[in-house]
CSV table of C-alpha atoms in Angstrom, one decimal:
chain,number,residue,atom,x,y,z
A,1,UNK,CA,61.6,-8.9,25.8
A,2,UNK,CA,58.6,-10.0,23.7
A,3,UNK,CA,55.9,-7.7,22.5
A,4,UNK,CA,53.5,-6.4,25.1
A,5,UNK,CA,50.2,-8.2,25.1
A,6,UNK,CA,47.1,-7.4,27.1
A,7,UNK,CA,43.5,-7.6,25.9
A,8,UNK,CA,42.6,-4.3,27.5
A,9,UNK,CA,45.2,-2.4,25.3
A,10,UNK,CA,44.6,-4.2,22.0
A,11,UNK,CA,42.3,-3.1,19.2
A,12,UNK,CA,39.5,-5.5,18.2
A,13,UNK,CA,40.3,-7.8,15.2
A,14,UNK,CA,37.6,-6.0,13.3
A,15,UNK,CA,38.2,-2.3,13.2
A,16,UNK,CA,35.3,-0.1,14.6
A,17,UNK,CA,33.3,2.1,12.2
A,18,UNK,CA,35.3,5.0,10.9
A,19,UNK,CA,38.7,3.4,11.8
A,20,UNK,CA,40.8,1.5,9.3
A,21,UNK,CA,42.5,-1.8,10.3
A,22,UNK,CA,45.7,0.2,10.7
A,23,UNK,CA,44.1,2.2,13.5
A,24,UNK,CA,43.9,5.4,11.6
A,25,UNK,CA,40.6,7.2,11.7
A,26,UNK,CA,39.1,7.6,8.2
A,27,UNK,CA,36.1,9.7,9.0
A,28,UNK,CA,36.0,13.5,8.3
A,29,UNK,CA,36.9,15.6,11.4
A,30,UNK,CA,39.1,12.7,12.3
A,31,UNK,CA,40.8,11.5,15.4
A,32,UNK,CA,44.4,12.1,14.4
A,33,UNK,CA,47.0,9.7,15.6
A,34,UNK,CA,50.5,8.6,14.8
A,35,UNK,CA,51.2,4.9,14.1
A,36,UNK,CA,53.4,4.7,17.2
A,37,UNK,CA,54.7,7.0,19.9
A,38,UNK,CA,58.3,8.2,19.9
A,39,UNK,CA,61.0,6.4,21.9
A,40,UNK,CA,61.0,6.8,25.6
A,41,UNK,CA,64.1,7.7,27.5
A,42,UNK,CA,65.2,4.8,29.8
A,43,UNK,CA,65.2,6.9,33.0
A,44,UNK,CA,61.6,8.1,32.3
A,45,UNK,CA,60.5,4.6,31.5
A,46,UNK,CA,61.2,3.7,35.1
A,47,UNK,CA,59.1,6.4,36.6
A,48,UNK,CA,55.4,6.1,37.4
A,49,UNK,CA,52.9,6.8,34.6
A,50,UNK,CA,50.6,9.5,36.0
A,51,UNK,CA,46.9,9.4,35.2
A,52,UNK,CA,45.4,12.9,35.6
A,53,UNK,CA,41.8,13.6,35.0
A,54,UNK,CA,39.3,16.5,34.9
A,55,UNK,CA,35.7,15.3,35.1
A,56,UNK,CA,32.4,17.0,35.5
A,57,UNK,CA,29.8,14.2,35.3
A,58,UNK,CA,32.2,11.3,36.3
A,59,UNK,CA,32.9,9.8,32.9
A,60,UNK,CA,36.5,11.0,32.6
A,61,UNK,CA,37.1,10.0,36.3
A,62,UNK,CA,35.7,6.5,35.6
A,63,UNK,CA,37.9,6.1,32.5
A,64,UNK,CA,41.0,7.4,34.4
A,65,UNK,CA,40.4,4.8,37.2
A,66,UNK,CA,39.9,2.1,34.5
A,67,UNK,CA,43.2,3.1,32.8
A,68,UNK,CA,45.1,3.2,36.1
A,69,UNK,CA,43.9,-0.3,37.1
A,70,UNK,CA,44.8,-1.7,33.7
A,71,UNK,CA,48.3,-0.1,34.0
A,72,UNK,CA,48.8,-1.7,37.4
A,73,UNK,CA,47.6,-5.1,36.1
A,74,UNK,CA,50.2,-4.8,33.3
A,75,UNK,CA,52.9,-4.2,35.8
A,76,UNK,CA,53.2,-0.4,35.2
A,77,UNK,CA,53.4,1.8,38.3
A,78,UNK,CA,50.8,4.5,38.0
A,79,UNK,CA,49.5,7.4,40.1
A,80,UNK,CA,46.0,8.7,39.8
A,81,UNK,CA,45.4,12.4,40.3
A,82,UNK,CA,42.4,14.8,39.8
A,83,UNK,CA,42.9,18.2,38.4
A,84,UNK,CA,41.7,19.9,41.6
A,85,UNK,CA,44.6,18.2,43.3
A,86,UNK,CA,47.1,19.1,40.6
A,87,UNK,CA,49.8,21.7,41.3
A,88,UNK,CA,52.0,23.2,38.6
A,89,UNK,CA,55.2,22.3,40.3
A,90,UNK,CA,53.9,18.7,40.5
A,91,UNK,CA,53.3,18.7,36.7
A,92,UNK,CA,56.7,20.2,36.1
A,93,UNK,CA,58.3,17.2,37.9
A,94,UNK,CA,56.3,14.6,36.0
A,95,UNK,CA,58.0,12.7,33.1
A,96,UNK,CA,55.0,10.7,31.8
A,97,UNK,CA,51.3,11.3,32.0
A,98,UNK,CA,47.9,10.3,30.6
A,99,UNK,CA,45.5,13.2,30.6
A,100,UNK,CA,41.7,12.5,30.5
A,101,UNK,CA,39.8,15.8,30.3
A,102,UNK,CA,36.1,16.7,29.8
A,103,UNK,CA,34.7,19.9,28.3
A,104,UNK,CA,31.6,21.6,29.8
A,105,UNK,CA,29.1,23.3,27.5
A,106,UNK,CA,30.8,25.6,25.0
A,107,UNK,CA,34.4,24.9,25.7
A,108,UNK,CA,34.6,25.4,29.4
A,109,UNK,CA,36.8,23.4,31.8
A,110,UNK,CA,35.2,21.2,34.4
A,111,UNK,CA,34.7,22.7,37.8
A,112,UNK,CA,37.6,20.7,39.2
A,113,UNK,CA,40.0,22.2,36.5
A,114,UNK,CA,38.8,25.8,36.7
A,115,UNK,CA,41.3,26.9,39.2
A,116,UNK,CA,44.2,25.3,37.4
A,117,UNK,CA,43.0,26.8,34.1
A,118,UNK,CA,42.7,30.3,35.5
A,119,UNK,CA,45.9,30.3,37.5
A,120,UNK,CA,48.3,28.4,35.2
A,121,UNK,CA,47.0,28.1,31.7
A,122,UNK,CA,46.9,31.8,30.7
A,123,UNK,CA,50.6,31.7,29.8
A,124,UNK,CA,53.2,29.0,29.0
A,125,UNK,CA,54.9,27.1,31.8
A,126,UNK,CA,58.1,25.1,31.7
A,127,UNK,CA,57.1,21.5,30.9
A,128,UNK,CA,59.9,20.3,28.7
A,129,UNK,CA,60.3,17.1,30.8
A,130,UNK,CA,56.7,16.0,30.2
A,131,UNK,CA,55.6,13.4,27.7
A,132,UNK,CA,51.9,12.8,27.5
A,133,UNK,CA,48.9,11.2,25.9
A,134,UNK,CA,45.5,12.8,26.0
A,135,UNK,CA,41.9,11.7,25.8
A,136,UNK,CA,39.6,14.7,25.3
A,137,UNK,CA,35.9,14.1,26.0
A,138,UNK,CA,33.2,16.2,24.5
A,139,UNK,CA,29.8,16.4,22.9
A,140,UNK,CA,29.5,17.5,19.2
A,141,UNK,CA,26.1,19.0,20.0
A,142,UNK,CA,28.0,22.0,21.3
A,143,UNK,CA,29.7,24.5,19.0
A,144,UNK,CA,33.2,24.1,20.7
A,145,UNK,CA,33.7,20.4,20.7
A,146,UNK,CA,36.4,19.2,23.2
A,147,UNK,CA,37.2,22.9,23.8
A,148,UNK,CA,39.0,22.4,27.1
A,149,UNK,CA,41.0,19.5,25.8
A,150,UNK,CA,42.1,21.5,22.8
A,151,UNK,CA,43.1,24.5,25.0
A,152,UNK,CA,45.0,22.1,27.2
A,153,UNK,CA,46.8,20.6,24.1
A,154,UNK,CA,47.8,24.1,22.9
A,155,UNK,CA,49.0,25.1,26.3
A,156,UNK,CA,51.1,22.0,26.7
A,157,UNK,CA,52.6,22.5,23.3
A,158,UNK,CA,53.5,26.1,24.1
A,159,UNK,CA,55.0,24.9,27.4
A,160,UNK,CA,57.4,22.5,25.7
A,161,UNK,CA,55.6,19.2,26.6
A,162,UNK,CA,55.9,16.3,24.1
A,163,UNK,CA,52.8,14.5,22.9
A,164,UNK,CA,53.1,10.8,22.2
A,165,UNK,CA,50.2,11.0,19.8
A,166,UNK,CA,47.5,13.4,18.7
A,167,UNK,CA,44.8,13.7,21.3
A,168,UNK,CA,42.0,11.1,20.9
A,169,UNK,CA,38.7,13.0,20.9
A,170,UNK,CA,35.7,11.2,22.2
A,171,UNK,CA,32.2,12.3,21.2
A,172,UNK,CA,29.7,11.3,23.9
A,173,UNK,CA,31.5,8.1,25.1
A,174,UNK,CA,32.1,6.8,21.6
A,175,UNK,CA,33.2,3.1,21.7
A,176,UNK,CA,35.6,3.5,18.7
A,177,UNK,CA,37.5,6.3,20.5
A,178,UNK,CA,37.7,4.2,23.6
A,179,UNK,CA,39.3,1.3,21.6
A,180,UNK,CA,41.7,3.7,19.9
A,181,UNK,CA,42.7,5.3,23.2
A,182,UNK,CA,43.4,1.9,24.8
A,183,UNK,CA,45.5,0.8,21.8
A,184,UNK,CA,47.5,4.0,22.0
A,185,UNK,CA,48.2,3.4,25.7
A,186,UNK,CA,49.4,-0.1,24.8
A,187,UNK,CA,51.9,1.3,22.3
A,188,UNK,CA,53.2,3.6,25.0
A,189,UNK,CA,53.7,0.8,27.4
A,190,UNK,CA,55.5,-1.3,24.8
A,191,UNK,CA,57.9,1.7,24.2
A,192,UNK,CA,58.5,2.0,27.9
A,193,UNK,CA,59.3,-1.7,28.2
A,194,UNK,CA,61.6,-1.5,25.2
A,195,UNK,CA,63.5,1.5,26.8
A,196,UNK,CA,64.0,-0.4,30.0
A,197,UNK,CA,65.2,-3.5,28.2
A,198,UNK,CA,67.7,-1.6,26.1
A,199,UNK,CA,69.2,0.1,29.1
A,200,UNK,CA,70.1,-3.2,30.8
């Protein structure tokens, strides 16, 4: 199968400020990423890619809806879910997810994620099946930038989940972070397609 190609998932020909042509962020306090996500198990590549969001002002929700539509347009089955609908046993059964999470004020979760945070994120869970990519939204005006996203990352790591790439951190709807996020999703989709093709 040929390389995956969709304009939504491709970086611009000219790299945005602070990002090199290779897609690596060159600015201090960088968005850290790998060049490509790890291989995807064939059975997981056939499952839906969940898009799970925690939004306070609606920005993360809008970006999640946008990503879900783009996945569907690319032929990837996806399911959209908000954090206030998310149950731990649901998350434990998911193989692949995109997480888009906002931070309120000085590191607090959005209201819709408060219950999940309080009930499930105080100790590790069993999430060894889960592979994920994360977009953390924040505002560098506050002392704890992307605090909830970083707490979620540490909890997922402690719970045995597998990150496809370092979380992309977006400062106040930064366009460069949006481009990088889309390009990383594109790389994940390509790996899923490769995995399905190799299992035939």
